[in-house]
XYZ file of C-alpha atoms in Angstrom:
612
model
C -0.036 -0.292 0.068
C 1.164 3.550 -0.991
C -0.046 6.887 0.473
C 0.801 10.538 -0.936
C 0.468 13.998 -0.125
C -2.736 15.409 -2.323
C -1.558 18.938 -2.343
C 1.722 17.631 -3.995
C 0.055 15.360 -6.263
C -2.482 18.649 -7.269
C 1.296 20.703 -7.575
C 2.854 18.243 -10.026
C -0.482 17.351 -12.301
C -0.651 21.438 -12.618
C 3.084 21.301 -13.966
C 2.231 18.196 -16.276
C -0.296 20.010 -17.585
C 2.007 23.086 -18.076
C 4.541 20.918 -20.141
C 1.763 19.706 -22.302
C 1.088 23.029 -22.791
C -2.571 22.287 -22.334
C -3.275 20.119 -24.389
C -4.008 17.350 -21.655
C -6.753 17.367 -19.013
C -6.469 17.050 -15.329
C -7.778 13.748 -14.851
C -5.517 12.468 -17.829
C -2.635 14.021 -15.957
C -3.551 12.591 -12.877
C -3.624 8.910 -14.470
C -0.084 8.972 -15.840
C 1.277 10.413 -12.757
C -0.135 7.876 -10.464
C 1.181 5.276 -13.214
C 4.566 6.330 -12.140
C 4.138 6.357 -8.591
C 4.475 10.328 -8.761
C 7.571 10.608 -10.719
C 7.089 13.987 -12.649
C 10.201 13.225 -14.971
C 8.746 9.911 -15.595
C 5.482 10.724 -16.566
C 6.300 13.792 -18.796
C 8.363 11.818 -20.935
C 5.041 8.901 -20.775
C 2.846 11.681 -22.031
C 4.960 13.077 -24.378
C 5.361 10.111 -26.031
C 1.511 9.973 -26.193
C 0.897 7.392 -23.238
C -2.332 8.780 -21.605
C -2.904 6.106 -18.727
C -5.549 4.378 -20.267
C -4.238 0.835 -19.462
C -3.953 1.695 -15.516
C -7.061 -0.001 -14.206
C -6.494 1.021 -10.662
C -4.079 3.429 -8.410
C -1.743 2.032 -6.299
C -1.838 5.472 -4.311
C -4.591 6.158 -1.960
C -5.326 8.765 0.418
C -5.400 8.365 4.131
C -8.877 8.023 4.070
C -9.207 5.665 1.182
C -7.285 2.553 0.279
C -7.290 0.874 -3.518
C -6.674 -2.453 -4.486
C -5.596 -3.520 -7.734
C -8.101 -6.592 -8.261
C -6.957 -9.924 -9.619
C -8.298 -11.372 -13.255
C -11.447 -13.669 -11.799
C -10.688 -16.720 -11.112
C -12.825 -20.069 -10.418
C -14.074 -20.298 -6.863
C -11.153 -22.170 -4.804
C -11.701 -25.350 -3.311
C -12.350 -25.899 0.558
C -8.751 -26.502 2.339
C -9.807 -29.340 4.806
C -9.940 -28.405 8.163
C -9.775 -24.635 7.432
C -11.710 -22.297 9.882
C -13.178 -19.701 7.296
C -13.565 -20.183 3.638
C -12.968 -16.564 2.261
C -13.687 -15.692 -1.810
C -11.553 -13.000 -3.079
C -12.460 -13.332 -6.058
C -15.967 -12.160 -5.838
C -17.779 -8.857 -6.156
C -18.687 -7.967 -2.902
C -17.059 -5.352 -1.209
C -13.026 -5.463 -1.341
C -12.317 -3.580 2.333
C -14.829 -6.177 3.550
C -12.919 -9.291 2.200
C -9.874 -7.993 3.100
C -10.240 -7.097 6.571
C -11.911 -10.749 7.287
C -9.037 -12.456 5.215
C -6.374 -10.510 7.741
C -8.342 -11.685 10.843
C -8.861 -15.250 9.821
C -4.744 -15.381 9.474
C -4.114 -13.788 12.701
C -6.471 -16.604 14.388
C -5.159 -19.151 12.739
C -1.281 -18.117 13.573
C -2.665 -17.616 17.213
C -4.081 -21.154 16.662
C -1.759 -23.194 15.473
C 1.749 -21.026 15.867
C 3.899 -19.800 12.932
C 4.297 -21.180 9.901
C 7.106 -19.719 8.607
C 10.960 -20.646 9.455
C 13.181 -23.497 9.162
C 11.629 -27.349 9.013
C 11.728 -29.148 12.382
C 11.659 -32.534 10.362
C 15.251 -34.556 10.701
C 17.168 -34.337 7.716
C 16.797 -36.938 5.021
C 19.581 -37.882 2.776
C 17.199 -39.026 0.023
C 15.714 -35.772 -0.622
C 19.152 -33.589 -0.372
C 19.462 -31.273 -3.134
C 23.391 -30.705 -1.193
C 25.222 -32.522 1.379
C 23.660 -32.149 5.080
C 25.507 -29.357 7.147
C 23.876 -30.933 10.042
C 26.569 -31.109 12.744
C 29.531 -30.924 10.472
C 30.317 -28.596 7.517
C 30.687 -30.276 4.144
C 34.360 -30.557 3.714
C 34.407 -32.864 7.092
C 31.342 -35.021 5.553
C 33.491 -35.162 2.258
C 36.370 -36.473 4.271
C 34.703 -38.389 6.406
C 33.386 -40.311 3.331
C 36.519 -40.784 1.899
C 37.921 -42.064 4.929
C 35.046 -44.757 4.859
C 35.487 -45.726 1.143
C 39.091 -46.048 1.470
C 38.637 -48.447 4.686
C 36.614 -50.081 2.615
C 38.829 -50.511 -0.498
C 41.655 -52.146 2.240
C 39.156 -54.376 3.626
C 37.994 -55.745 0.188
C 40.940 -55.206 -1.808
C 42.161 -58.481 -1.820
C 39.331 -61.292 -2.320
C 41.734 -64.067 -1.505
C 43.192 -62.414 1.790
C 40.503 -64.248 4.031
C 41.495 -67.211 6.217
C 41.339 -70.155 3.985
C 41.637 -73.754 5.809
C 43.635 -76.530 4.488
C 41.831 -79.209 2.706
C 42.120 -81.917 5.019
C 44.281 -84.084 2.289
C 46.763 -81.532 2.548
C 46.930 -81.052 6.661
C 49.226 -83.316 7.368
C 52.622 -82.680 7.987
C 55.468 -83.733 5.985
C 58.630 -85.689 7.832
C 61.405 -83.095 8.415
C 58.837 -80.099 7.310
C 58.251 -76.738 9.034
C 54.629 -76.204 9.983
C 53.065 -72.419 9.430
C 51.006 -70.679 12.454
C 48.479 -68.263 10.672
C 46.238 -66.018 12.109
C 42.291 -66.075 11.417
C 42.746 -62.104 10.895
C 44.573 -61.378 7.917
C 46.013 -57.867 10.161
C 47.967 -59.773 12.737
C 49.956 -61.800 9.936
C 53.068 -59.757 10.613
C 52.461 -60.878 14.640
C 51.830 -64.450 13.885
C 55.275 -64.472 11.721
C 57.165 -62.844 14.461
C 55.930 -65.809 17.129
C 56.910 -68.315 14.102
C 60.187 -67.070 13.704
C 61.125 -67.317 17.509
C 60.235 -70.880 17.454
C 62.915 -71.595 14.679
C 65.672 -69.829 17.276
C 67.077 -72.797 18.932
C 67.605 -71.027 21.964
C 64.665 -69.635 22.591
C 62.732 -73.005 21.675
C 64.664 -74.792 23.982
C 64.321 -72.141 27.597
C 60.770 -72.072 26.467
C 60.256 -75.879 26.295
C 61.980 -76.338 29.760
C 60.391 -73.652 31.289
C 57.841 -74.533 33.852
C 55.328 -72.082 36.091
C 56.008 -71.661 39.622
C 54.438 -74.532 41.534
C 51.531 -73.455 43.919
C 52.092 -74.386 47.600
C 51.202 -78.008 47.860
C 51.578 -79.201 44.687
C 54.022 -81.639 42.791
C 53.423 -80.881 39.114
C 53.068 -77.601 37.477
C 49.654 -76.138 36.688
C 48.492 -73.651 34.399
C 48.665 -70.126 35.430
C 45.695 -67.974 35.904
C 47.223 -64.508 34.971
C 50.060 -62.278 34.552
C 53.395 -62.990 32.841
C 53.177 -66.431 33.345
C 50.000 -66.995 31.565
C 51.147 -65.462 28.358
C 54.421 -67.835 28.585
C 51.865 -70.485 29.211
C 50.239 -69.833 26.149
C 53.392 -69.772 24.157
C 54.523 -72.981 25.460
C 51.437 -74.804 24.035
C 51.649 -73.148 20.831
C 55.749 -74.384 20.625
C 54.745 -77.793 21.821
C 52.143 -78.111 18.874
C 54.676 -76.519 16.423
C 57.154 -79.202 17.713
C 55.125 -82.210 17.865
C 52.084 -81.592 15.787
C 50.862 -83.808 12.812
C 48.932 -81.219 11.120
C 51.172 -78.536 9.090
C 48.794 -75.180 9.347
C 48.087 -74.163 12.975
C 45.957 -71.677 14.337
C 47.926 -68.593 16.010
C 44.491 -66.603 17.369
C 44.698 -67.620 21.196
C 48.412 -66.772 21.717
C 48.307 -63.242 19.774
C 45.076 -62.744 21.668
C 47.266 -62.653 24.996
C 49.883 -60.241 24.024
C 47.263 -58.114 22.139
C 49.456 -56.828 19.116
C 48.146 -53.443 17.041
C 46.741 -54.852 13.984
C 48.082 -53.976 10.386
C 45.268 -52.150 9.273
C 46.280 -50.356 6.392
C 49.025 -50.263 3.750
C 50.750 -46.768 5.220
C 51.542 -49.269 8.195
C 54.985 -50.882 7.959
C 55.221 -54.600 9.414
C 58.618 -53.704 10.482
C 57.330 -50.684 12.683
C 54.595 -52.884 14.170
C 57.561 -55.190 15.444
C 59.518 -52.899 16.632
C 59.424 -50.499 20.064
C 57.028 -50.622 21.506
C 55.709 -52.815 19.059
C 54.857 -56.632 19.046
C 58.320 -57.908 18.853
C 59.104 -56.131 21.856
C 56.152 -57.242 23.800
C 57.694 -60.759 23.343
C 60.976 -60.094 23.982
C 59.927 -58.399 27.376
C 57.770 -61.311 28.297
C 60.637 -63.890 28.178
C 63.068 -61.714 29.633
C 60.784 -61.022 32.459
C 60.004 -65.050 33.293
C 63.464 -65.846 32.717
C 65.185 -63.268 34.853
C 65.591 -65.828 37.631
C 67.618 -68.215 35.465
C 69.382 -65.359 33.783
C 70.803 -64.815 37.147
C 71.187 -68.279 38.121
C 73.083 -69.578 35.143
C 74.798 -66.141 34.365
C 73.179 -66.883 30.734
C 72.992 -64.107 28.515
C 70.010 -62.243 28.169
C 67.233 -61.426 25.209
C 67.959 -57.678 25.681
C 71.741 -56.456 24.933
C 73.182 -53.255 26.774
C 74.660 -50.517 24.738
C 75.551 -46.431 25.416
C 77.951 -44.180 24.897
C 81.777 -44.795 26.271
C 85.097 -42.911 26.497
C 88.524 -44.137 25.276
C 89.301 -44.668 28.614
C 88.274 -47.026 31.877
C 85.491 -45.244 32.884
C 81.985 -47.517 32.909
C 80.674 -45.018 30.451
C 77.040 -43.988 29.928
C 74.120 -46.711 29.581
C 71.520 -45.513 26.784
C 69.200 -48.096 27.138
C 68.494 -52.124 26.811
C 67.029 -52.903 23.257
C 65.877 -56.510 22.309
C 65.990 -55.404 18.560
C 67.579 -52.990 17.033
C 66.788 -50.204 14.400
C 69.057 -50.099 11.072
C 67.877 -47.689 8.283
C 68.403 -49.489 5.548
C 67.408 -46.421 2.983
C 69.452 -43.072 2.826
C 73.246 -42.105 2.637
C 76.137 -44.465 3.719
C 78.835 -45.889 2.083
C 77.801 -48.840 2.367
C 74.098 -51.056 1.837
C 75.102 -53.968 4.099
C 74.239 -54.786 8.181
C 77.501 -54.596 9.290
C 78.334 -51.424 7.511
C 75.158 -49.665 8.570
C 75.743 -50.637 11.996
C 79.407 -49.486 12.369
C 78.252 -46.003 10.413
C 75.565 -45.899 13.517
C 77.485 -46.893 16.475
C 80.593 -45.225 15.290
C 80.331 -41.383 15.209
C 82.689 -39.146 13.115
C 86.462 -39.482 13.721
C 86.338 -36.063 15.729
C 83.633 -37.145 18.465
C 85.418 -37.931 21.798
C 82.770 -40.662 22.687
C 81.263 -43.476 20.875
C 78.384 -46.043 20.929
C 79.245 -49.086 22.075
C 77.775 -52.856 23.563
C 78.162 -53.168 27.151
C 76.742 -56.506 27.317
C 75.770 -58.863 24.498
C 72.535 -60.729 23.869
C 72.017 -64.380 23.407
C 69.405 -63.474 20.363
C 69.656 -60.355 18.329
C 66.990 -58.818 16.040
C 67.426 -55.999 13.634
C 64.481 -54.179 12.491
C 65.478 -52.551 8.828
C 63.870 -49.665 8.348
C 63.123 -47.544 4.981
C 62.643 -44.260 6.047
C 64.856 -42.391 3.778
C 64.985 -41.953 0.234
C 67.145 -43.209 -2.813
C 68.392 -41.591 -5.932
C 69.415 -43.844 -9.038
C 69.729 -47.241 -9.012
C 68.112 -49.120 -6.092
C 69.935 -52.010 -4.771
C 69.479 -54.995 -2.229
C 70.454 -54.768 1.134
C 72.685 -57.017 1.928
C 73.135 -59.342 5.257
C 75.255 -62.142 5.891
C 74.666 -65.514 7.365
C 77.299 -64.687 10.137
C 77.717 -61.308 11.964
C 80.076 -60.665 14.973
C 79.385 -57.889 17.272
C 82.831 -57.859 18.701
C 83.976 -54.625 17.610
C 81.034 -52.870 18.904
C 81.740 -54.196 22.795
C 83.524 -51.642 24.931
C 86.029 -53.852 25.802
C 87.413 -54.066 22.230
C 86.611 -50.400 21.754
C 90.353 -48.945 21.083
C 91.371 -52.251 19.130
C 88.129 -51.643 17.097
C 88.490 -47.844 16.281
C 92.231 -48.784 15.235
C 91.196 -50.638 12.963
C 88.807 -48.512 11.628
C 91.409 -45.270 11.306
C 93.369 -47.717 8.716
C 89.941 -48.485 6.894
C 89.867 -44.419 6.538
C 93.354 -44.043 5.929
C 92.559 -46.857 3.202
C 89.387 -45.366 1.759
C 91.407 -42.149 1.615
C 94.065 -43.811 -0.619
C 91.203 -45.049 -2.946
C 89.819 -42.247 -3.880
C 93.067 -40.884 -4.737
C 93.861 -43.638 -7.597
C 90.348 -43.508 -8.828
C 90.590 -39.777 -9.483
C 94.299 -40.378 -11.041
C 92.579 -42.788 -13.022
C 89.333 -40.715 -13.693
C 92.182 -37.925 -14.793
C 93.889 -40.364 -17.478
C 90.717 -41.523 -19.206
C 89.090 -38.511 -19.477
C 89.761 -34.646 -20.094
C 87.401 -31.758 -20.856
C 84.478 -34.156 -20.793
C 85.998 -36.729 -23.379
C 87.172 -39.879 -23.050
C 90.958 -39.995 -23.717
C 91.248 -43.877 -24.376
C 88.368 -44.041 -27.126
C 90.450 -40.503 -28.872
C 93.560 -42.206 -28.960
C 92.243 -45.331 -30.472
C 90.295 -43.441 -33.226
C 93.768 -41.494 -33.756
C 95.610 -44.653 -34.232
C 93.062 -46.302 -36.641
C 93.101 -42.841 -38.434
C 96.779 -43.146 -39.609
C 96.858 -46.763 -39.785
C 93.772 -47.366 -41.865
C 92.380 -43.804 -43.135
C 95.534 -41.785 -43.667
C 96.568 -41.497 -47.474
C 100.504 -40.809 -48.126
C 99.323 -40.818 -52.013
C 102.528 -42.602 -53.041
C 104.728 -39.960 -50.871
C 107.174 -42.322 -49.023
C 108.285 -39.556 -46.669
C 104.319 -38.640 -45.723
C 104.071 -42.683 -45.314
C 106.882 -42.712 -42.653
C 105.552 -39.828 -40.923
C 102.310 -41.257 -40.884
C 103.531 -44.432 -39.449
C 105.288 -42.889 -36.632
C 102.326 -41.014 -35.605
C 100.684 -44.367 -35.105
C 103.635 -46.385 -33.399
C 103.915 -42.749 -31.082
C 100.294 -42.907 -30.164
C 100.377 -46.996 -29.676
C 103.114 -46.296 -26.995
C 101.344 -43.568 -25.348
C 97.881 -45.613 -25.236
C 100.041 -48.580 -24.010
C 101.575 -46.488 -21.106
C 98.221 -45.214 -19.969
C 96.407 -48.932 -19.911
C 99.185 -50.016 -18.349
C 99.078 -47.301 -15.558
C 95.557 -47.883 -15.105
C 95.687 -51.348 -14.533
C 98.452 -50.904 -11.709
C 96.059 -48.697 -10.044
C 93.063 -51.243 -10.549
C 95.523 -53.601 -8.843
C 96.077 -51.591 -5.948
C 92.561 -50.583 -5.504
C 91.426 -54.308 -5.396
C 94.261 -55.217 -2.647
C 93.360 -51.714 -0.622
C 89.487 -52.767 -0.872
C 89.984 -56.285 0.223
C 92.194 -55.039 3.062
C 89.097 -52.874 4.195
C 86.909 -55.915 4.166
C 88.473 -58.087 6.391
C 91.069 -55.445 8.678
C 88.261 -56.251 11.100
C 88.073 -60.017 10.856
C 91.041 -60.708 13.123
C 90.654 -63.414 15.840
C 90.627 -60.621 18.476
C 87.035 -59.181 16.766
C 85.629 -62.555 15.976
C 84.464 -64.216 19.343
C 81.204 -63.252 19.447
C 79.305 -65.393 16.445
C 76.014 -64.730 15.905
C 74.048 -67.327 13.288
C 70.954 -66.039 10.785
C 67.803 -67.920 12.176
C 64.873 -65.978 10.228
C 64.283 -63.535 7.902
C 60.986 -61.669 7.828
C 59.965 -60.129 4.290
C 57.208 -57.683 3.231
C 56.921 -57.311 -0.962
C 56.042 -54.035 -0.479
C 51.658 -54.491 -0.720
C 49.010 -54.833 1.563
C 47.584 -58.291 2.709
C 48.224 -61.719 4.196
C 49.721 -63.142 1.251
C 52.356 -59.926 0.938
C 54.051 -60.752 4.060
C 56.344 -64.501 4.152
C 59.353 -65.627 5.928
C 62.433 -67.761 6.110
C 63.593 -70.175 8.959
C 66.456 -72.471 9.334
C 65.139 -76.184 10.601
C 67.922 -79.004 10.612
C 70.590 -77.449 8.548
C 67.895 -76.634 5.713
C 66.279 -72.975 4.580
C 62.599 -72.945 4.136
C 60.205 -70.267 2.627
C 56.597 -69.819 4.297
C 53.954 -67.651 2.960
C 50.339 -68.030 4.616
C 49.560 -71.990 3.574
C 52.449 -72.545 1.406
C 56.164 -73.969 2.105
C 58.920 -74.654 -0.145
C 62.453 -75.630 0.528
C 65.005 -72.867 -0.748
C 68.838 -72.502 -1.275
C 70.867 -69.975 1.128
C 71.175 -67.721 -1.678
C 67.529 -67.062 -1.856
C 67.670 -65.908 1.667
C 70.259 -63.689 1.414
C 69.963 -62.394 -1.709
C 65.896 -61.799 -2.124
C 65.105 -58.795 -3.828
C 61.289 -58.442 -3.686
C 59.971 -55.317 -3.159
C 63.046 -53.496 -3.909
C 61.171 -50.588 -5.910
C 58.246 -50.461 -3.506
C 60.422 -49.464 -1.051
C 59.903 -52.946 1.180
C 61.724 -56.063 1.160
C 63.478 -57.836 4.177
C 62.361 -55.983 7.498
C 63.074 -58.272 10.615
C 66.301 -60.470 10.575
C 66.805 -62.663 13.829
C 70.384 -63.865 14.821
C 71.504 -65.775 17.714
C 74.631 -66.988 19.382
C 76.447 -69.515 17.009
C 75.890 -73.614 18.430
C 78.870 -75.175 19.147
C 80.055 -77.340 16.208
C 78.642 -80.817 16.449
C 76.657 -79.762 19.154
C 73.870 -82.368 20.240
C 70.321 -81.942 19.330
C 68.087 -79.658 21.266
C 66.699 -81.311 24.757
C 63.071 -80.092 24.678
C 61.432 -81.152 27.159
C 57.433 -79.888 27.275
C 55.912 -79.533 30.144
C 53.809 -83.036 30.968
C 50.498 -81.307 31.901
C 50.685 -80.079 28.011
C 51.768 -83.420 26.910
C 49.304 -85.533 28.443
C 46.304 -83.268 27.748
C 44.202 -83.943 24.566
C 45.474 -80.873 22.477
C 43.126 -79.957 19.476
C 43.747 -78.908 16.167
C 40.792 -77.506 14.859
C 39.914 -78.439 10.926
C 37.374 -75.930 9.434
C 35.546 -78.350 7.226
C 35.938 -81.496 9.599
C 35.064 -82.420 12.858
C 37.890 -84.514 13.243
C 40.544 -83.587 16.544
C 44.121 -85.096 17.057
C 46.175 -85.990 19.696
C 49.698 -85.401 20.442
C 51.435 -87.876 21.378
C 55.002 -88.052 22.502
C 57.764 -89.026 20.017
């Protein structure tokens, strides 16, 4: 509704009549002025163009005492809305003011009875009707991120259709004579942990000690009983598992129960490294801590080495040094910058600092078993090469008692490396000049003088050409001889560097490789496998697959090289005496006496372990 000043409107009408030189009457000027809401300029322009306001059926302008409503076209009477308290027809010919008043009154009554009808809906959001992602409780970015996370997690869970636990058929369950067994979890996220327990069984010192362990006898008891809780309960479960692995007639054993006791962190996505999950404070560390705690009294009583070795900083004097920590697993960088790409070289680089440093990291007390986590957190430029690890390793050079002798040997190694570098640089100066191959240029020149240059029947020219060819040949022979002498010297010095620490004084504590755990770089049950040694033979264990392999396969496996993966856990233990008797495994009688059930998923058969 619009209100206007009648006096002002009369003045504007007079202005319009004057502008039109009296060619329009008072009523025409009023219509046109009201058509343009009182705008004199617009009304004057329209009147000059011939507009007389005839199309205006009603005015939007009213006086204080009168209000005019623009009437719409006649429409058919609307249907009565159910439950409507008042039925009003605004299209009829009744008095307009009365109809409008009744409509406003009905609207106010409806609002007062039913509450406001406008505003946001109180209905819960329904994704099926949403035009855009719902913003209830979180932003659209958060919703999208959550959806992406769920999609990625679902893809991981369904990535490998062959990743489910598949029990072997009954005819393949029987264990072959002299063959190892598999130890598999029902959940693929626990494969890495099952491989650790499986590998520990094939460490002879651990197997023998676990077999001969007995829990503390309750008061008045004459025979050990299964513990109820604590580290001894974990140990008892481990004893049961190892007993099965030693005496079972079946080749495929379930690791679910023993793993539940240690509660390993699941390998839930490809971004996680199986090696990182195993290292401190990972699963291997948990198992080693449980073994160490249970065997503490035996270690003290027998004086045998622990499963942890102690290392720390030491000066070149008689001071006791600074103990850093006990460790059952040593992290070794298998990627990144280093002069060597082998286990001993990386250990030396990590435990021995620069020559200008006063302190060295040394091992105070060696352990019976040592594990190396091969971490791959660095980057490699150029050609990738497999990480090398030996079948035997000596830790004497890292012991505190040998720190001075080992350091003197390393000084000699550095001096030899410097001499080698000088000879290599000298050879390069002989073979290259201004980025050109000198030897190739000499050979090309000799060929030219001998085969291309034309004497044209001139004896003197032929003599000079042959003389030049002979001189170049002599120069080439001298250069090649000097290079050969340098190469021989380099080879000898490199052999010296490699064997400088291989002296009797530094080869007293030998460790033998017992197991290697490998990751091929992909995610799933069948992308982790291990090598274990049993009765002098090496075996490859991958899920249910068991195959005998050569020692070369174990030491030179390059799988996962270009995916930043490969061997990630090495288990070494003290070398056994030559000609040592087979291990004396005395498994606990309660386990030997009771029926140990091996569940075959597709049968109801059970098998009893019997002493062999």
